[in-house]
Amino acid sequence: MKWETFPDHEALSERAASILLDGIRADPKIVLGLPTGNTPIGMYARVVAACAREYHCFRDVVAFNLDEYVGIPKDHPGSYCSFMQHHLFEHVDIDPKNIWIPNGRAPDLKVECTRYERAIKNAGGLALTFLGLGSNGHIAFNEPGTPFESRTHVVALSESTRKANAAFFLDQPVPTHAITMGIGTILDSREIVLLASGAKKRGAIARLRTGEQAVDFPASALWNHSNVRVLLDV
Ligand code: GLP
């Protein structure tokens, strides 16, 4: 694991954006794994600004989101679909057919999970995946207890995770379930960048640094991967 510490969220976002943009420059058809949450917002803002200058930046990029809530419409302000449109997709020239986000309203969620795994495989696998970090150590929506070899699946969200995301759901309770890439799906990405920002992540980062791998701490699965960078400002 390579650790990079930054003085603040701005500097962290700058570095994250440059890793993402370098990935696209090296392979304009790169397959990305993309996160939501507050942490990557600064990264996306910088990527959008750079792509306004770089012609056809996202034209051939393929993007798979890590997760999505179950049961809310795509255009609900709390959906990750809305988040991604607002922060990235509607500002860059990505081809809509290359945008992949699990469908949390699929009639059969198990079939949807299988379809998502197959789509990642058909695209050639994830090349570069960015992750946020839950304060309980979750990555994507893989809550504590998720097996390290898990694939895309439906999860029941923990109370702490639902609370942490409550600001996006003013008109209704935070959904109780989500579809998430599994830890195994994420570990198959050829390169992983974990972003951790703010004092609330201090405990999780301290635990990650110990190197101990434990199923009640999903981020610790990243120690099984040979190309992980952790960018932090805590
Ligand atoms: C949600 C997302 C995670 C994200 C986490 C942290 O739970 N599903 O992928 O990492 O929030 O969010 P934040 O960056 O706002 O702390």
XYZ file of C-alpha atoms and ligand atoms in Angstrom:
250
model
C 0.000 0.000 0.000
C 1.342 3.418 -0.911
C 0.328 6.200 1.472
C 0.163 9.842 0.428
C -0.800 12.488 2.998
C -2.039 15.934 2.007
C -2.531 19.106 4.044
C -6.218 19.411 3.131
C -9.093 18.185 0.989
C -8.147 20.564 -1.823
C -4.683 19.087 -2.227
C -6.022 15.547 -1.933
C -8.620 16.278 -4.626
C -5.979 17.747 -6.921
C -3.875 14.602 -6.655
C -6.869 12.270 -7.104
C -7.953 14.187 -10.217
C -4.479 14.002 -11.699
C -4.373 10.212 -11.168
C -7.752 9.875 -12.903
C -6.806 12.160 -15.792
C -3.422 10.458 -16.249
C -5.311 7.164 -16.430
C -7.469 8.487 -19.276
C -4.470 9.993 -21.074
C -2.603 6.675 -20.866
C -5.647 4.745 -22.091
C -8.527 6.786 -23.518
C -10.691 3.643 -23.341
C -9.954 3.065 -19.666
C -12.552 1.242 -17.541
C -13.040 3.174 -14.300
C -14.661 2.250 -10.999
C -16.176 5.406 -9.504
C -17.334 6.356 -6.000
C -19.897 8.737 -4.561
C -19.939 10.552 -1.215
C -18.569 13.937 -0.187
C -14.928 12.933 -0.469
C -14.673 12.593 -4.286
C -16.638 15.792 -5.067
C -13.451 17.891 -5.251
C -11.827 15.319 -7.526
C -14.786 15.397 -9.895
C -14.832 19.211 -9.953
C -11.195 19.254 -11.036
C -11.695 16.520 -13.616
C -14.639 18.468 -15.086
C -12.544 21.651 -15.242
C -9.674 19.828 -16.956
C -12.015 18.153 -19.424
C -13.414 21.503 -20.447
C -9.912 22.181 -21.749
C -9.060 18.699 -23.032
C -11.073 17.898 -26.121
C -12.935 14.554 -26.065
C -11.581 13.602 -22.657
C -14.245 11.004 -21.744
C -15.343 10.039 -25.259
C -14.285 6.392 -24.988
C -14.090 6.011 -21.211
C -16.245 3.330 -19.574
C -17.409 4.044 -16.014
C -18.874 1.636 -13.489
C -20.246 3.070 -10.291
C -19.569 1.184 -7.114
C -23.103 1.150 -5.780
C -26.669 2.444 -5.805
C -29.606 2.519 -3.399
C -32.463 0.082 -3.839
C -35.986 1.290 -4.515
C -35.618 4.983 -5.331
C -36.101 6.507 -8.791
C -32.940 7.289 -10.762
C -33.764 10.986 -10.684
C -34.294 11.157 -6.911
C -31.826 13.765 -5.570
C -30.342 11.138 -3.218
C -29.697 8.536 -5.919
C -26.133 7.908 -7.003
C -27.355 8.297 -10.569
C -28.294 11.906 -9.767
C -25.032 12.407 -7.891
C -22.920 11.231 -10.833
C -24.886 13.233 -13.386
C -24.593 16.357 -11.286
C -20.918 16.080 -10.380
C -19.437 14.472 -13.482
C -21.390 12.941 -16.326
C -23.458 15.916 -17.469
C -20.293 18.011 -17.727
C -18.117 15.661 -19.796
C -18.479 13.958 -23.166
C -18.964 10.423 -21.825
C -21.117 8.241 -24.082
C -24.285 7.379 -22.104
C -23.935 3.749 -23.160
C -20.617 3.649 -21.287
C -22.176 4.770 -17.995
C -22.931 1.861 -15.698
C -24.720 2.235 -12.376
C -26.514 -0.679 -10.707
C -30.271 -0.444 -11.243
C -31.760 -0.350 -7.754
C -35.253 -0.617 -9.204
C -34.667 -3.729 -11.278
C -37.569 -6.187 -10.961
C -35.152 -8.916 -9.893
C -32.209 -7.525 -7.944
C -30.250 -10.783 -8.027
C -30.435 -10.839 -11.805
C -29.324 -7.201 -11.817
C -26.247 -8.073 -9.712
C -25.290 -10.857 -12.124
C -25.851 -8.545 -15.088
C -23.567 -5.924 -13.491
C -20.758 -8.410 -12.864
C -21.051 -9.637 -16.443
C -20.933 -6.084 -17.807
C -17.694 -5.380 -15.903
C -16.192 -8.588 -17.258
C -17.335 -7.857 -20.816
C -15.741 -4.412 -20.603
C -12.402 -6.088 -19.845
C -12.481 -5.615 -16.064
C -11.915 -2.501 -13.969
C -8.573 -0.844 -14.631
C -8.615 1.979 -12.099
C -11.052 2.177 -9.201
C -11.483 5.029 -6.749
C -13.003 4.322 -3.334
C -14.260 6.398 -0.460
C -14.102 5.083 3.083
C -16.996 4.725 5.508
C -16.184 5.676 9.098
C -16.958 2.038 9.982
C -14.411 0.910 7.373
C -16.907 0.165 4.615
C -15.842 0.392 0.980
C -18.594 0.997 -1.580
C -21.544 -0.353 0.452
C -19.720 -3.410 1.744
C -20.548 -3.181 5.408
C -18.548 -4.878 8.193
C -18.929 -8.654 7.937
C -18.965 -8.777 4.125
C -16.779 -11.652 2.872
C -13.639 -10.477 1.084
C -14.464 -12.658 -1.939
C -18.005 -11.204 -2.364
C -19.237 -10.148 -5.795
C -21.926 -7.563 -6.660
C -24.791 -8.121 -4.238
C -27.701 -6.569 -2.338
C -26.895 -5.258 1.138
C -28.880 -4.118 4.141
C -27.368 -0.772 5.144
C -26.180 -0.283 8.707
C -27.835 2.364 10.861
C -24.611 4.392 10.974
C -24.342 4.407 7.179
C -27.994 5.431 6.795
C -27.443 8.247 9.290
C -24.296 9.415 7.503
C -26.258 9.717 4.247
C -29.426 11.273 5.704
C -28.708 14.752 4.328
C -29.560 13.511 0.828
C -33.000 12.242 1.874
C -35.021 15.110 3.255
C -38.349 13.924 1.808
C -38.181 10.258 2.792
C -36.192 7.881 5.004
C -32.793 6.763 3.737
C -33.282 3.496 1.803
C -32.631 0.373 3.838
C -30.879 -1.550 1.054
C -28.418 -0.986 -1.751
C -26.686 -2.854 -4.556
C -22.917 -2.764 -4.277
C -19.937 -4.177 -6.085
C -18.509 -6.846 -3.821
C -15.113 -6.653 -2.164
C -13.910 -9.342 -4.577
C -15.188 -7.288 -7.524
C -13.229 -4.273 -6.281
C -10.067 -6.297 -5.607
C -10.111 -7.443 -9.250
C -9.480 -3.851 -10.341
C -5.924 -3.545 -11.601
C -5.322 -0.362 -9.615
C -7.172 1.069 -6.589
C -7.104 4.538 -5.060
C -8.691 4.961 -1.631
C -9.655 8.501 -0.634
C -10.070 9.407 3.037
C -10.785 12.941 4.150
C -11.694 14.595 7.424
C -11.437 13.849 11.118
C -14.354 11.372 10.971
C -12.116 8.980 9.050
C -9.209 9.146 11.500
C -10.228 6.024 13.406
C -10.750 3.974 10.258
C -7.406 5.092 8.839
C -5.609 4.243 12.087
C -7.119 0.756 11.967
C -6.226 0.323 8.294
C -2.621 1.292 9.011
C -2.215 -1.583 11.483
C -2.263 -3.997 8.529
C -4.545 -6.381 10.400
C -7.079 -8.010 8.084
C -10.492 -8.558 9.592
C -13.869 -9.243 8.044
C -15.479 -6.698 10.381
C -13.326 -4.030 8.729
C -13.911 -4.209 4.951
C -11.178 -1.745 3.923
C -8.566 -4.102 5.379
C -9.211 -6.407 2.392
C -7.180 -3.901 0.376
C -4.024 -5.325 1.958
C -4.572 -8.322 -0.372
C -4.044 -6.122 -3.428
C -0.650 -5.218 -4.859
C -1.510 -1.818 -6.337
C -3.357 0.322 -3.811
C -2.722 3.982 -3.115
C -4.273 5.662 -0.090
C -4.710 9.438 -0.351
C -5.542 11.076 2.971
C -5.692 14.430 4.697
C -6.224 13.181 8.241
C -21.358 6.081 1.078
C -20.878 5.434 -0.202
C -19.452 5.012 -0.078
C -18.618 6.184 0.426
C -19.093 6.604 1.775
C -18.265 7.705 2.400
O -21.629 5.153 2.056
N -21.655 4.307 -0.608
O -18.984 4.545 -1.328
O -17.284 5.821 0.466
O -20.437 7.032 1.613
O -18.814 8.950 2.106
P -18.123 10.329 2.392
O -17.093 10.516 1.342
O -19.261 11.319 2.243
O -17.571 10.291 3.753
